[in-house]
Every structure is written in structure tokens, then in C-alpha cells.
PDB file of C-alpha atoms in Angstrom:
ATOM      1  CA  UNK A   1     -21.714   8.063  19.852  1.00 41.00           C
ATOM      2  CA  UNK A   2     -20.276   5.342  17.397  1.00 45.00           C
ATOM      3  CA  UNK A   3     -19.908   1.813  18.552  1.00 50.00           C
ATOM      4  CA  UNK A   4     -19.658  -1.376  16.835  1.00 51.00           C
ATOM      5  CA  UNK A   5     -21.596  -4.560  16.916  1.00 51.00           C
ATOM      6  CA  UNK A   6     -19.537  -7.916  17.676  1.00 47.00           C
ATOM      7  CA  UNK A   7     -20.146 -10.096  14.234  1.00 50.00           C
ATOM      8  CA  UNK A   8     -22.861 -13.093  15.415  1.00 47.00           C
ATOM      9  CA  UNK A   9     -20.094 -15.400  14.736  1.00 44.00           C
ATOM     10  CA  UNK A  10     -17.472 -14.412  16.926  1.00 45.00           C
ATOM     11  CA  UNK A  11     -17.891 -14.958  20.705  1.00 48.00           C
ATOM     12  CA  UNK A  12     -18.332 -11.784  22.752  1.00 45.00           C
ATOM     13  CA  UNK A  13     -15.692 -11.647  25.103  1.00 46.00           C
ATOM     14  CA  UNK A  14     -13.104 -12.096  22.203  1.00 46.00           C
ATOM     15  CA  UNK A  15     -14.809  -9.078  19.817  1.00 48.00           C
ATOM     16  CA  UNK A  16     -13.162  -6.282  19.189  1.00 54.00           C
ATOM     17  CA  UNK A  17     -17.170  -4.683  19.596  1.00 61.00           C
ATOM     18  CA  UNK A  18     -16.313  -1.936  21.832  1.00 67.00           C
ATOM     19  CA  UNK A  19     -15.608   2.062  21.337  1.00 74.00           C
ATOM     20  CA  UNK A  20     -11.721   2.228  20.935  1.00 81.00           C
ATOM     21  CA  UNK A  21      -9.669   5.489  21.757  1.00 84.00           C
ATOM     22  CA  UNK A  22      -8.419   5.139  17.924  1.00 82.00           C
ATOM     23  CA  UNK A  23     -12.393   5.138  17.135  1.00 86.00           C
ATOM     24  CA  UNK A  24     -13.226   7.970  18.983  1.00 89.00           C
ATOM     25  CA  UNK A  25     -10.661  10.239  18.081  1.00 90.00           C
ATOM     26  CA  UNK A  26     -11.324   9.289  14.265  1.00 88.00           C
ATOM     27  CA  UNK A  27     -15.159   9.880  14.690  1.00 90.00           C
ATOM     28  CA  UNK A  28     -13.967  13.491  16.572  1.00 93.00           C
ATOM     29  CA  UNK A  29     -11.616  14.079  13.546  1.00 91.00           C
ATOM     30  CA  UNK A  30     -13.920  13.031  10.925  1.00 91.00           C
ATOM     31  CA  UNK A  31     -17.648  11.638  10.893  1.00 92.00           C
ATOM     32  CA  UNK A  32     -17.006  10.765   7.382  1.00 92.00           C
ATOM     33  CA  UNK A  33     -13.752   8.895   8.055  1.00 88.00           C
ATOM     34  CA  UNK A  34     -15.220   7.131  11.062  1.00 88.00           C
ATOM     35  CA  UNK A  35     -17.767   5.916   8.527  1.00 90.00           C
ATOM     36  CA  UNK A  36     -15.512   4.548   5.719  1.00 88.00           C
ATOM     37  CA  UNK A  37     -13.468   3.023   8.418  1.00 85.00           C
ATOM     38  CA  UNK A  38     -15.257   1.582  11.002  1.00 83.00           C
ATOM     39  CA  UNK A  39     -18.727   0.678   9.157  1.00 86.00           C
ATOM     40  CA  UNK A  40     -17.974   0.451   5.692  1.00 86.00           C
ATOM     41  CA  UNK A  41     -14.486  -1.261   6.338  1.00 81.00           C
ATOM     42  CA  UNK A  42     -12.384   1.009   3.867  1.00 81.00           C
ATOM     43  CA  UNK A  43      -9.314   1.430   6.102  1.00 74.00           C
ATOM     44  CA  UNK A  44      -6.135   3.772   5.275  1.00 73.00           C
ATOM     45  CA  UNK A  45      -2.108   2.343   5.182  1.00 72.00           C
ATOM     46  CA  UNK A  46      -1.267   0.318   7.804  1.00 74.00           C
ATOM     47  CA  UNK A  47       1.850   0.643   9.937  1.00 81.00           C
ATOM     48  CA  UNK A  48       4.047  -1.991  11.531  1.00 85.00           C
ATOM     49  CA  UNK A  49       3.300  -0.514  14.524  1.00 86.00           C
ATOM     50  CA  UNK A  50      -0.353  -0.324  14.640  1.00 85.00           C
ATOM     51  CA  UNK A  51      -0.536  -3.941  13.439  1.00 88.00           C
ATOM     52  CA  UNK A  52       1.672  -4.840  16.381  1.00 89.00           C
ATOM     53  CA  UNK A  53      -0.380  -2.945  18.858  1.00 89.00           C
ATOM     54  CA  UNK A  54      -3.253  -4.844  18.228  1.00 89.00           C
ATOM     55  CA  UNK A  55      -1.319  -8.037  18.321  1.00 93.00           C
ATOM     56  CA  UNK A  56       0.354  -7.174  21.688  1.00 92.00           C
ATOM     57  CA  UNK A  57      -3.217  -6.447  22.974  1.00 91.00           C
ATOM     58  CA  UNK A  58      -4.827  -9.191  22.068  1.00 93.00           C
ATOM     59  CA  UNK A  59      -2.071 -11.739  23.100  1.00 93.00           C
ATOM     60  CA  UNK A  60      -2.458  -9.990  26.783  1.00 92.00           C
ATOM     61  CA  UNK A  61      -5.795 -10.282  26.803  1.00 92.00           C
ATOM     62  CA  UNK A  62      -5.776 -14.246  25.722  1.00 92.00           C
ATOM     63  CA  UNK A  63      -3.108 -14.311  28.912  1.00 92.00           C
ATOM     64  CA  UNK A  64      -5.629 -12.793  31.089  1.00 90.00           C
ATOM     65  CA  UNK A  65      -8.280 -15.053  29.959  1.00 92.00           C
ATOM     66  CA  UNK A  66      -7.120 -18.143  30.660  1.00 93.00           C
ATOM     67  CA  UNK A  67      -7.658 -20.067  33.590  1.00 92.00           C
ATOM     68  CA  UNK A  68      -5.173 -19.778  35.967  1.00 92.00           C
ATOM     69  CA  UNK A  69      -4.072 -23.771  38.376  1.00 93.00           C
ATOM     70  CA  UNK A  70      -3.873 -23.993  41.813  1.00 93.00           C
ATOM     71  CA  UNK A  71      -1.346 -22.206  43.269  1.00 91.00           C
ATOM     72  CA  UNK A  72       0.308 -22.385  46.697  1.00 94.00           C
ATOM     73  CA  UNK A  73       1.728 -19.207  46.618  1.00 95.00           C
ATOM     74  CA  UNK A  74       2.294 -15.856  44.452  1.00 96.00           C
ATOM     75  CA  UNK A  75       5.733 -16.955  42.928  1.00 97.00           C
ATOM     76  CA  UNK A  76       3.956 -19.644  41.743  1.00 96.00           C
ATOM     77  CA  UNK A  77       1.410 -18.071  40.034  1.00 94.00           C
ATOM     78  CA  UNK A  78       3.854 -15.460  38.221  1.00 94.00           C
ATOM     79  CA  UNK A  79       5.891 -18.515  36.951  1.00 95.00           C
ATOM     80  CA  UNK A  80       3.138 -19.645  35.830  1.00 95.00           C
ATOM     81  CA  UNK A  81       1.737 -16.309  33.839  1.00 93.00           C
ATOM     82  CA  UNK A  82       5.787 -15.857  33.044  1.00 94.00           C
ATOM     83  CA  UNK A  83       6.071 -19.017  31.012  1.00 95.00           C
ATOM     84  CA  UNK A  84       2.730 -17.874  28.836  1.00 95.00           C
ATOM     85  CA  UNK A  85       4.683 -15.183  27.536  1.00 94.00           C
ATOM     86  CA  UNK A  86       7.427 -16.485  25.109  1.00 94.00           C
ATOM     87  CA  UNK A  87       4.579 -18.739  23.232  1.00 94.00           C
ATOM     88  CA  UNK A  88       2.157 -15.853  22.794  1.00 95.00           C
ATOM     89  CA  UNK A  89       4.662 -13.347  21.514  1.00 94.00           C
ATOM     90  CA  UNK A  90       5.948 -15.695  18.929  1.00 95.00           C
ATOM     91  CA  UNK A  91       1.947 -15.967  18.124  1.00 94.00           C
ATOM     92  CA  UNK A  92       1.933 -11.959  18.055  1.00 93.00           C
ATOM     93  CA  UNK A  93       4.856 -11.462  16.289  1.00 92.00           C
ATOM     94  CA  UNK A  94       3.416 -14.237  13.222  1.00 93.00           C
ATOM     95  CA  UNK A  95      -0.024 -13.065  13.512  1.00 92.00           C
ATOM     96  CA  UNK A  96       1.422  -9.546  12.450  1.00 90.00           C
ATOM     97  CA  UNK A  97       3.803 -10.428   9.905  1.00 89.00           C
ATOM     98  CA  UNK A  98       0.847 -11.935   8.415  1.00 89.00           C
ATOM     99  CA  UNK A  99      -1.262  -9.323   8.621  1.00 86.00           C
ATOM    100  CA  UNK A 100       0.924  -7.131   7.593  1.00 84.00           C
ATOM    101  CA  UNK A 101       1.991  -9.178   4.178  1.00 83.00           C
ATOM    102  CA  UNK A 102      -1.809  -9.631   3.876  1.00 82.00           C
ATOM    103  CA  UNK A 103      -2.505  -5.709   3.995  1.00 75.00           C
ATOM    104  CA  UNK A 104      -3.911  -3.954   0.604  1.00 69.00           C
ATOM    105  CA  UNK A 105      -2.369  -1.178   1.984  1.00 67.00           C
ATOM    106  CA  UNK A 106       0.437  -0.996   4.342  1.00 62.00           C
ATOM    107  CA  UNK A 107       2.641   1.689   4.772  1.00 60.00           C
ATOM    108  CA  UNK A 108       6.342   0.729   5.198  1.00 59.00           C
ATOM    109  CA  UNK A 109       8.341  -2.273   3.394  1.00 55.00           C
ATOM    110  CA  UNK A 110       8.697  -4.463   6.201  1.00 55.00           C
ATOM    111  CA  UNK A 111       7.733  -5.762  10.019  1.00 54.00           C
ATOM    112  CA  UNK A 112      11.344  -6.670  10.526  1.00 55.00           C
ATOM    113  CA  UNK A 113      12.172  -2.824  10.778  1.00 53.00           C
ATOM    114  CA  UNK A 114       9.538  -2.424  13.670  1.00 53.00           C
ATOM    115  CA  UNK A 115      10.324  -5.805  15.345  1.00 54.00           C
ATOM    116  CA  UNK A 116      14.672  -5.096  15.058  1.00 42.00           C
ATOM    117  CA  UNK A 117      15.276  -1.659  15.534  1.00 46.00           C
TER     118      UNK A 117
END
């Protein structure tokens, strides 16, 4: 069964170090491809949306992670998750542009198509 090891240097609830349904279903597909991709670190095109899937997820996560402040009652407590959301999918939405631009190879010209249409 493949899985990954978190890199020493990131901290171990924020690594990616765990069997992902994209992982398995490429090691199912394709030992060899599972290989080049997730050990080797030779990945295919990227697409907008994959790029913005992981962003999405790992904006949620940060959102679930934090601590959340005394609260007097449930309202409360969703304004409070509520307001998290603008800042962290502005963060998402940079973090994947930048990825994206960054990408030896990304298939697609451009993030706006995924983030407008």
C-alpha cells in the first residue's frame, strides 16, 4: 500500500503525508506512475482545477485548525468561522495563481478561466 512520509521539516498535522484518493487510484492505475509521481516527484500537466482543489482544502483545513474564542452562543461562533472565510479564499485564490504561474507544466493558459467562468 503506498503512503508518504511527512518531510522532517514540516510539522505533522500540516503534511500532506497521508494516502490520498488521487494516490490510490494512480497507484491502482499504474505502479509505475505512482512511482514517478508520488516518490520520485515527476508530476504530469497541471489543471486550474486541481491546483484549486488543493488550495480550497487546505484553506478549510487552516479554518478548522484554529482556535476557536469564547462563545456565548452558536450564532456567535458561525460569525466568527464566517468572517475567516473572505481572508482565506483571497489566500487560496493567490496561493494558486502562483502555483499555477510557477508550474513546469500546466495544462491550460490561465487560472482566471477556472476562477470566472
Amino acid at each position: 500500500m503506498p503512503a508518504q512520509v511527512p518531510p522532517e521539516a514540516q510539522s505533522i498535522g500540516r503534511a500532506r503525508g497521508r494516502l490520498s484518493a488521487s494516490s490510490l487510484t494512480t497507484y491502482q492505475r499504474c505502479e509505475k506512475q505512482w512511482f514517478l509521481n508520488y516518490r520520485i516527484g515527476l508530476r504530469g500537466p497541471l489543471t486550474p482545477h486541481q491546483i484549486m482543489g488543493i488550495e480550497v482544502e487546505d484553506s478549510f483545513c487552516s479554518i478548522l485548525m484554529k482556535r476557536a474564542p469564547v462563545a456565548n452562543s452558536i450564532e456567535e461562533l458561525r460569525n466568527w468561522a464566517e468572517s475567516l472565510i473572505e481572508v482565506h479564499a483571497k489566500e487560496a485564490l493567490e496561493n494558486g495563481r502562483a502555483v499555477f504561474d510557477d508550474a513546469m507544466w500546466s495544462r491550460g493558459n490561465s487560472m482566471n478561466r477556472l476562477i470566472w467562468s
